[in-house]
């Protein structure tokens, strides 16, 4: 009974496809051979769309034939419309080749100077193409419609990345235009094995989507999984890649990102070469890549643009930083509340001296300061840049100093909180850093109630959670657990590039070897007197 | 204390019961119910200091003699 | 029911901690009470017996590489006897999990946080192992892969720190009272290393079952080595009398450590070792017991039982003992025999039946 009612309600709120052209009848979606009928229908469809241009004209043939051009202003290159469509059709189509009697064929083969032209007889397709930046040419008496690729118009140029900054390395970042983004990758991977599969998502937005992968490296299971999950997506519209990612990732019940987002073409290329799959969404410069592993969140593309000693050292430094970002306030709370005896006496005395007169227990103190810090950080991001910096300075220096001199918090706490905050900024993965900052609070609570034991239990819960996560079928904590020691060459430290002969095992197992062995620089061979290294290609 | 215990027990019920009923795993549900009830009896009895059979005492009854016998043999 | 697979290495790491977990903390007490200065010889003997038993267990397990002991015990010994053996095996693992939960709390209330009620610690541990067991064998394998290396590293660090306090005179006389006490003392270590019988449930979930042979021997070998070294050290630093008297000799061993004036209290390290060890040990025992129980009852899944059973185990853990002394008496005297009746008795019995009846699921 309830089920039936529920089903009825559900059916009644099912939403339509957005564009209703046919009115239900199959024949109606075909293009009519009479121009007036077509134009009337299209005017009905585009009623109230001021940016759709209807241009009616006559073909410049001996006996004029009526024709119409449709396009959306702003999505198309006006120069191409004027020079390559209107001009030849109105003037040059007159030099009629007697061999061609069909006007439609004549226009397509002799007049239109556009590289990419599609034909269709389907009205829905016509509408879709017009809306994605094509110009449609209708000719009276023809059932076919020409769709000329004149996409262009205004968009942002390729600029420097803003969220993944590196000191050395390419300065290009993805833009909002899908085709620009694909070309940025294609320029770096001149290989027919780089496959780009297009599809559309969103019933109303019809957002273009591209799946990129390198055939022969990518694990077939992953690519099948990606396609299956994208097929499952049935949404009204998607404006940002994040909202799509939330639907296709393995589980939402985790603070950790199970999909990475990058805006760097160089990084994306390297990831594709490791056997990953990229999903590009039109209209956003943030590209999704899957699968992703925990440890990758701690790696920056900078690591590969710097020598391997400094890069490895910086990586180890980041490990310290995540431990600080996650645990330092909790350790402080636990030690000052429960385990004072663990500290060396002089340190204990100075800490106790600093805490003297502070009215709150360490936990409340830490909680208040951490939340204040998070508010300042958020304000600094949301405000326009110059004001944002002012807020950070006022917040950090003035409030911190005032709070200490007013005796509300201890100076030690200010040190702890700022250290924690700064440490969390060293993490390259932005969403990952957010997750860590969030998890700091429950662990702090455990520390305040149970001391070190609480922290320990918190970490065990965290570990169980992490090892049970999967990203598109890949265990999230690999290569640590399950351990694949071969991949440790690029995990905690970064080995020199000549030592990274194999790809990450679980992801790129189809074609594991990526370069020749023995590429390390050697002194010249004395016997032969040569100068190069023997392994180089 | 008793309230807290009941809250925990019903939390467990709330977490697991719907899944079992949805999948129509009646045998699993029966086993679940038996263990759940047993646990409830033991903890409530513990709170009110009621006498309970102690499985360890049973095991001791069996294995203490073995232990003694073993010591005598080796002494 | 359980679709996950683990590697032989993960199984090895699980077994290592499943034996060491609490054993390294207070087994020396039981053994030193019997064998005095020869306690380390008892550990050596116990570990050798453990290695022999490992051979038997692996022989049996690899006869049926795709089944657990609960599944083939009926096939081997008939329905009634098979079922009885099965529940005997399962009950041991579940009861031991309950002991472990209690013991976990006892240690922490005794040495780390005396003001906190014991129930809090027990509940936290039971949530942790329920969560891990709920995740399945893969999750447990990965947890072990992450934690066990850290665990062993910390153990070795702590042993290393007290090397300078050793007085080898304490270890003499060797076998002053003949071999009798040594054999008597070897029973608890044997019962602990016999925990390798958990492999009887794990073998079907190892992706290459043949490798479980090497993994099990390695596990027992590593454990034996750590046991012997740890006991020698405890006796050499604290003296046999003291070891036999203390509740947690390993803790006191570490508490005596003083390095360069600033590393005075390494209790925190001890707590990490204890929590990790007991957690993984409890995971293994709980998993084996629960999976066994649901196979024994022919359930479709063991997961619905995870939470109610952990409630039962926690409440039983409180009920079963009145004090830590009682745990120690039982742990040193009756329990090892109980453990051996399950861990050695069942595999030996089943292997003999399998030999006689010539049964094997291997092609």
XYZ file of N, CA, C and O in Angstrom, chain A residues 521-534:
56
model
N 74.021 8.208 -14.373
C 75.229 8.785 -14.964
C 76.460 8.050 -14.468
O 76.565 7.707 -13.294
N 77.386 7.789 -15.390
C 78.619 7.102 -15.013
C 79.777 7.890 -15.595
O 79.609 8.611 -16.578
N 80.972 7.719 -15.033
C 82.139 8.338 -15.678
C 82.369 7.694 -17.039
O 81.983 6.552 -17.255
N 82.964 8.411 -17.971
C 83.146 7.865 -19.317
C 83.975 6.579 -19.296
O 84.860 6.403 -18.472
N 83.636 5.687 -20.197
C 84.319 4.408 -20.304
C 85.730 4.645 -20.833
O 85.926 5.185 -21.910
N 86.735 4.234 -20.036
C 88.116 4.579 -20.414
C 88.574 3.832 -21.663
O 89.280 4.365 -22.500
N 88.184 2.563 -21.788
C 88.670 1.757 -22.911
C 88.214 2.316 -24.252
O 88.981 2.402 -25.200
N 86.963 2.709 -24.277
C 86.438 3.173 -25.563
C 86.667 4.657 -25.739
O 86.585 5.161 -26.861
N 86.919 5.342 -24.630
C 87.124 6.776 -24.720
C 85.846 7.536 -25.028
O 85.874 8.707 -25.346
N 84.718 6.883 -24.916
C 83.453 7.569 -25.183
C 83.098 8.500 -24.043
O 83.724 8.488 -22.986
N 82.117 9.314 -24.242
C 81.789 10.269 -23.204
C 80.385 10.086 -22.649
O 80.123 10.447 -21.519
N 79.500 9.522 -23.403
C 78.105 9.448 -22.941
C 77.915 8.296 -21.977
O 78.828 7.519 -21.705
N 76.738 8.193 -21.429
C 76.477 7.019 -20.626
C 75.829 5.960 -21.496
O 75.036 6.258 -22.381
N 76.189 4.713 -21.267
C 75.823 3.662 -22.213
C 74.319 3.407 -22.293
O 73.830 2.979 -23.330
